[in-house]
Coordinates of C-alpha atoms and ligand atoms in Angstrom, one line a residue:
X280 CA 229.5 68.9 103.7
X281 CA 230.9 70.6 106.8
X282 CA 234.2 71.4 105.1
X283 CA 232.5 73.2 102.2
X284 CA 230.3 75.2 104.6
X285 CA 233.4 76.2 106.5
X286 CA 235.1 77.2 103.3
X287 CA 232.1 79.3 102.1
X288 CA 231.9 80.9 105.5
X289 CA 235.6 81.8 105.4
X290 CA 235.2 83.2 101.9
X291 CA 232.3 85.5 103.0
X292 CA 234.3 87.1 105.8
X293 CA 237.6 87.1 104.0
X294 CA 238.8 90.7 104.3
X295 CA 240.7 90.4 101.0
X296 CA 237.4 89.4 99.3
X297 CA 235.7 92.5 100.8
X298 CA 238.5 94.7 99.8
X299 CA 238.3 93.6 96.2
X300 CA 234.5 94.3 96.0
X301 CA 235.2 97.7 97.6
X302 CA 238.0 98.4 95.1
X303 CA 235.7 97.3 92.3
X304 CA 232.9 99.6 93.4
X305 CA 235.4 102.4 93.6
X306 CA 236.6 101.8 90.0
X307 CA 233.0 101.6 88.8
X308 CA 232.4 105.0 90.5
X309 CA 235.6 106.4 89.0
X310 CA 234.5 105.4 85.5
X311 CA 231.1 107.1 85.8
X312 CA 232.6 110.2 87.2
X313 CA 235.3 110.2 84.6
X314 CA 232.7 110.0 81.8
X315 CA 230.7 112.9 83.4
X316 CA 233.8 115.1 84.1
X317 CA 235.7 114.3 81.0
X318 CA 238.7 112.6 82.6
X319 CA 239.4 110.1 79.9
X320 CA 242.3 110.8 77.6
X321 CA 243.9 109.1 74.6
X322 CA 247.7 108.8 75.1
X323 CA 249.6 108.2 71.8
X324 CA 252.6 105.8 71.4
X325 CA 254.5 106.1 68.1
X326 CA 255.0 103.0 65.9
X327 CA 258.3 103.1 64.1
X328 CA 259.3 101.7 60.7
X329 CA 262.4 99.5 61.4
X330 CA 263.7 100.1 57.9
X331 CA 264.2 103.8 58.0
X332 CA 263.0 104.9 61.5
X333 CA 260.1 107.0 60.5
X334 CA 256.8 107.1 62.4
X335 CA 254.3 104.9 60.6
X336 CA 251.5 105.5 63.0
X337 CA 250.3 106.0 66.6
X338 CA 248.5 103.6 68.9
X339 CA 245.9 105.4 71.1
X340 CA 246.0 104.1 74.7
X341 CA 243.3 105.0 77.1
X342 CA 244.1 106.7 80.4
X343 CA 241.8 107.8 83.1
X344 CA 243.3 111.0 84.4
X345 CA 241.9 111.3 87.9
X346 CA 242.4 114.7 89.6
X347 CA 243.2 113.1 93.0
X348 CA 244.5 109.6 92.2
X349 CA 246.5 110.5 89.1
X350 CA 246.8 108.4 85.9
X351 CA 244.9 105.1 86.1
X352 CA 246.2 102.5 83.7
X353 CA 243.6 100.8 81.4
X354 CA 243.7 97.1 82.5
X355 CA 241.4 97.2 85.5
X356 CA 239.2 99.8 84.1
X357 CA 238.6 97.9 80.9
X358 CA 238.0 94.6 82.6
X359 CA 235.4 96.1 84.9
X360 CA 233.8 98.3 82.1
X361 CA 233.4 95.2 80.0
X362 CA 231.4 93.6 82.9
X363 CA 229.3 96.6 83.6
X364 CA 228.7 97.5 80.0
X365 CA 230.4 100.9 80.3
X366 CA 233.1 99.9 77.7
X367 CA 231.0 101.2 74.8
X368 CA 230.7 104.7 76.2
X369 CA 234.4 104.8 77.3
X370 CA 235.5 103.5 73.9
X371 CA 233.5 106.2 72.0
X372 CA 234.9 108.9 74.2
X373 CA 238.5 107.7 73.8
X374 CA 238.0 107.3 70.1
X375 CA 236.8 110.9 69.7
X376 CA 239.8 112.2 71.8
X377 CA 242.1 110.1 69.6
X378 CA 240.7 111.6 66.4
X379 CA 241.0 115.2 67.7
X380 CA 244.6 114.3 68.7
X381 CA 245.4 112.9 65.3
X382 CA 244.1 116.2 63.7
X383 CA 246.4 118.3 65.9
X384 CA 249.3 116.0 65.4
X385 CA 248.9 116.0 61.6
X386 CA 249.0 119.8 61.6
X387 CA 252.2 119.8 63.8
X388 CA 254.1 117.1 61.9
X389 CA 252.8 117.8 58.4
X390 CA 252.5 114.0 58.0
X391 CA 249.0 113.1 56.9
X392 CA 249.7 109.5 56.3
X393 CA 250.6 108.2 59.7
X394 CA 247.8 105.9 60.9
X395 CA 245.8 105.9 64.1
X396 CA 245.5 102.5 65.8
X397 CA 242.7 102.1 68.3
X398 CA 242.0 99.1 70.5
X399 CA 238.5 97.6 70.5
X400 CA 237.3 94.9 72.9
X401 CA 234.8 92.3 71.5
X402 CA 231.8 94.0 73.2
X403 CA 232.5 97.2 71.3
X404 CA 232.2 95.6 67.9
X405 CA 228.5 96.2 67.6
X406 CA 226.8 96.4 64.2
X407 CA 226.4 100.2 64.5
X408 CA 230.2 100.7 65.1
X409 CA 231.4 101.0 61.4
X410 CA 228.7 103.7 60.7
X411 CA 229.7 105.6 63.9
X412 CA 233.4 105.5 62.9
X413 CA 232.6 106.7 59.4
X414 CA 230.6 109.6 60.8
X415 CA 233.2 110.6 63.4
X416 CA 236.1 110.4 61.0
X417 CA 234.2 112.5 58.5
X418 CA 233.4 115.1 61.1
X419 CA 237.1 115.4 61.9
X420 CA 238.1 115.3 58.3
X421 CA 240.1 112.1 58.6
X422 CA 240.3 109.5 55.9
X423 CA 239.0 106.2 57.3
X424 CA 242.0 104.6 55.5
X425 CA 244.2 106.1 58.3
X426 CA 242.5 103.9 60.9
X427 CA 243.8 100.7 62.2
X428 CA 241.3 98.6 64.3
X429 CA 243.3 96.6 67.0
X430 CA 241.5 93.5 68.2
X431 CA 242.9 90.5 70.1
X432 CA 242.6 86.8 69.3
X433 CA 239.9 86.5 72.0
X434 CA 237.7 88.6 69.8
X435 CA 237.9 85.9 67.0
X436 CA 237.8 82.9 69.3
X437 CA 234.1 82.0 68.8
X438 CA 233.9 83.1 65.2
X439 CA 230.8 85.2 66.0
X440 CA 229.0 86.1 62.7
X441 CA 228.2 89.6 64.0
X442 CA 231.9 90.3 64.7
X443 CA 232.9 88.9 61.3
X444 CA 230.3 91.3 59.7
X445 CA 231.7 94.3 61.5
X446 CA 235.3 93.4 60.6
X447 CA 234.3 92.9 56.9
X448 CA 232.6 96.3 57.0
X449 CA 235.7 97.9 58.4
X450 CA 237.7 96.4 55.6
X451 CA 235.2 97.7 53.1
X452 CA 235.5 101.3 54.3
X453 CA 239.2 101.0 54.1
X454 CA 240.3 100.6 57.7
X455 CA 243.0 98.1 58.4
X456 CA 242.7 95.4 61.1
X457 CA 245.6 94.5 63.4
X458 CA 245.7 91.3 65.4
X459 CA 247.1 92.4 68.8
X460 CA 249.1 90.3 71.3
X461 CA 249.7 87.8 68.6
X462 CA 250.9 84.4 69.8
X463 CA 249.2 84.4 73.2
X464 CA 245.9 82.9 72.1
X465 CA 244.8 79.4 71.1
X466 CA 245.0 79.0 67.4
X467 CA 246.7 82.2 66.2
X468 CA 247.8 81.1 62.8
X469 CA 244.3 80.0 61.6
X470 CA 243.0 83.5 62.3
X471 CA 245.2 84.9 59.5
X472 CA 243.4 82.8 56.9
X473 CA 239.9 83.2 58.3
X474 CA 239.7 86.9 59.0
X475 CA 240.6 90.1 57.1
X476 CA 243.8 90.8 59.1
X477 CA 246.3 93.4 57.7
X478 CA 248.8 93.7 60.6
X479 CA 250.1 91.2 63.0
X480 CA 251.4 92.6 66.3
X481 CA 253.7 90.1 67.9
X482 CA 253.2 90.1 71.7
X483 CA 255.8 91.7 73.9
X484 CA 256.4 88.4 75.8
X485 CA 258.2 87.0 72.6
X486 CA 260.2 90.2 72.2
X487 CA 261.3 90.2 75.9
X488 CA 262.7 86.7 75.6
X489 CA 264.6 87.4 72.3
X490 CA 267.7 88.7 74.1
X491 CA 267.5 87.7 77.7
X492 CA 267.1 84.6 79.9
X493 CA 268.1 81.0 79.1
X494 CA 269.9 80.4 75.9
X495 CA 267.5 77.7 74.8
X496 CA 264.4 79.8 75.4
X497 CA 266.2 82.7 73.6
X498 CA 266.9 80.6 70.5
X499 CA 263.3 79.3 70.4
X500 CA 261.9 82.8 70.7
X501 CA 264.1 83.9 67.9
X502 CA 262.9 81.1 65.7
X503 CA 259.3 81.8 66.6
X504 CA 259.5 85.5 65.8
X505 CA 261.3 84.9 62.5
X506 CA 258.8 82.2 61.6
X507 CA 255.7 84.2 62.5
X508 CA 257.1 87.1 60.5
X509 CA 257.7 84.9 57.4
X510 CA 254.2 83.3 57.6
X511 CA 252.6 86.7 58.1
X512 CA 254.4 88.1 55.1
X513 CA 253.2 85.2 53.0
X514 CA 249.7 86.0 54.1
X515 CA 250.3 89.6 53.0
X516 CA 250.2 91.0 56.6
X517 CA 252.7 93.4 57.8
X518 CA 254.4 92.7 61.2
X519 CA 254.8 95.0 64.2
X520 CA 256.8 94.0 67.3
X521 CA 255.4 95.2 70.7
X522 CA 257.4 96.1 73.7
X523 CA 260.7 96.9 72.1
X524 CA 263.0 98.1 74.9
X525 CA 266.6 97.6 73.8
X526 CA 268.7 98.2 70.7
X527 CA 269.7 94.5 70.8
X528 CA 266.0 93.5 70.4
X529 CA 265.5 96.1 67.6
X530 CA 268.5 94.8 65.7
X531 CA 267.3 91.2 65.9
X532 CA 263.8 92.2 64.8
X533 CA 265.3 94.0 61.8
X534 CA 267.3 90.9 61.0
X535 CA 264.2 88.8 61.1
X536 CA 262.4 91.1 58.7
X537 CA 259.9 92.6 61.2
X538 CA 258.5 95.7 59.6
X539 CA 257.7 98.0 62.5
X540 CA 258.4 98.3 66.2
X541 CA 256.7 99.9 69.2
X542 CA 258.1 100.3 72.7
X543 CA 260.0 102.3 75.3
X544 CA 263.2 102.2 73.2
X545 CA 261.5 104.5 70.7
X546 CA 258.9 106.4 72.8
X547 CA 256.5 105.8 75.7
X548 CA 252.8 106.4 75.4
X549 CA 252.4 110.1 76.1
X550 CA 249.9 113.0 75.9
X551 CA 249.7 114.3 72.4
X552 CA 250.8 117.8 73.5
X553 CA 254.3 116.2 74.2
X554 CA 254.5 114.8 70.7
X555 CA 253.4 118.1 69.2
X556 CA 256.0 119.9 71.2
X557 CA 258.7 117.6 69.9
X558 CA 257.7 118.2 66.3
X559 CA 257.7 122.0 66.9
X560 CA 261.2 121.8 68.3
X561 CA 262.4 119.7 65.4
X562 CA 260.9 122.2 62.9
X563 CA 262.6 125.1 64.7
X564 CA 266.0 123.3 64.7
X565 CA 265.8 122.5 61.0
X566 CA 264.6 126.0 60.0
X567 CA 267.6 127.4 61.8
X568 CA 270.1 125.0 60.2
Ligands
LIG628 P1 248.0 96.7 74.0 O1 247.0 97.1 73.0 O2 248.7 95.4 73.7 O3 248.9 97.9 74.2 C1 250.3 97.8 74.5 C2 250.6 98.0 75.9 O4 252.0 97.8 76.1 C3 250.3 99.4 76.5 O5 249.9 99.2 77.9 C4 251.6 100.1 76.5 O6 251.7 101.2 77.4 C5 252.6 99.0 76.8 N1 253.9 99.2 76.3 C6 254.3 99.8 75.1 N2 255.7 99.8 75.0 C7 256.1 99.0 76.0 C8 257.5 98.6 76.3 O7 258.5 98.9 75.7 N3 257.6 97.8 77.5 C9 256.5 97.5 78.2 N4 256.7 96.7 79.3 N5 255.2 97.9 77.9 C10 255.1 98.6 76.8 P2 248.7 100.0 78.5 O8 248.7 101.4 78.0 O9 248.7 99.8 80.0 O10 247.4 99.2 77.9 C11 247.1 97.9 78.3 C12 246.1 97.3 77.4 O11 244.8 97.9 77.6 C13 246.3 97.4 75.9 O12 247.3 96.5 75.5 C14 244.9 97.2 75.4 O13 244.6 95.8 75.3 C15 244.1 97.8 76.4 N6 243.6 99.2 76.0 C16 244.3 100.3 76.1 N7 243.5 101.4 75.6 C17 242.4 100.8 75.3 C18 241.1 101.4 74.7 O14 241.0 102.6 74.4 N8 240.1 100.5 74.5 C19 240.2 99.2 74.7 N9 239.2 98.4 74.5 N10 241.4 98.6 75.2 C20 242.4 99.4 75.5
LIG629 MG1 246.9 97.4 71.1
LIG630 MG1 249.4 94.3 72.4
LIG631 MG1 249.2 93.7 75.3

């Protein structure tokens, strides 16, 4: 029809549409250049035991450190890299950086038990991945039991047999599996019984509404977090809360029995050199005291 033609015509010449294709092409270029020039980094964010406050692990979060544009956050990069297929190469690069960071951090902190959590998108979970992880951890002298593989519910949505095989293989070599952004997907609870999940990470949207906004929503969020925690524990999963920003949230999470917390209240994602410097200062202070 005429209307549809008109709409299509408008879409073709829509300056916004052109802009997004240009932005997209620019990000694709940035990705290729970043791989060539080694601009990808693995920032680390500590994950804290809510019981005693010690660092139980670190989540590696990818950053593209562009010399002119500065730090580019992962969301656009990952979405586009998944479409172009570059995600595998980026993931391997970030994983190698994260392992090297963990070695340096272990030396500085003296803590060889803190785990390393790494995000993997569904396309990265190829049959060859467990072998690659085994080889890379061995090369860096890291026990695979210190690895946590973070996946989202989207990864489990279609119950792909290849993905199941890869996850089972991870479990076999001693890596733990964390279900990220828990509660935002379609049938969250059933995944706990159907896949080898060890850690449930409650999405930050639930944490945000624990202590702000309307009273009714607040109460419902509290019941959800408490309930998810109880069910996860029954399924022998430990629970981490994402996006903890206030002491009020932290205290509620403790009350609900949540095991660990991650968020700006404790620490931001940062270059590993910063974390190492903090451990060095702490050591100097305690050796003086
Ligand atoms: P995620 O795995 O759920 O990571 C948590 C996100 O929450 C991170 O965003 C982190 O910076 C942010 N965050 C942490 N604490 C707080 C807080 O207190 N408040 C708020 N508002 N945000 C907080 P980031 O670094 O932008 O990463 C976004 C997503 O990109 C990640 O979500 C993950 O899904 C993905 N991602 C990051 N690195 C990688 C990677 O190396 N590979 C893959 N496949 N995905 C990655
Ligand atoms: Mg994650
Ligand atoms: Mg998350
Ligand atoms: Mg998230």
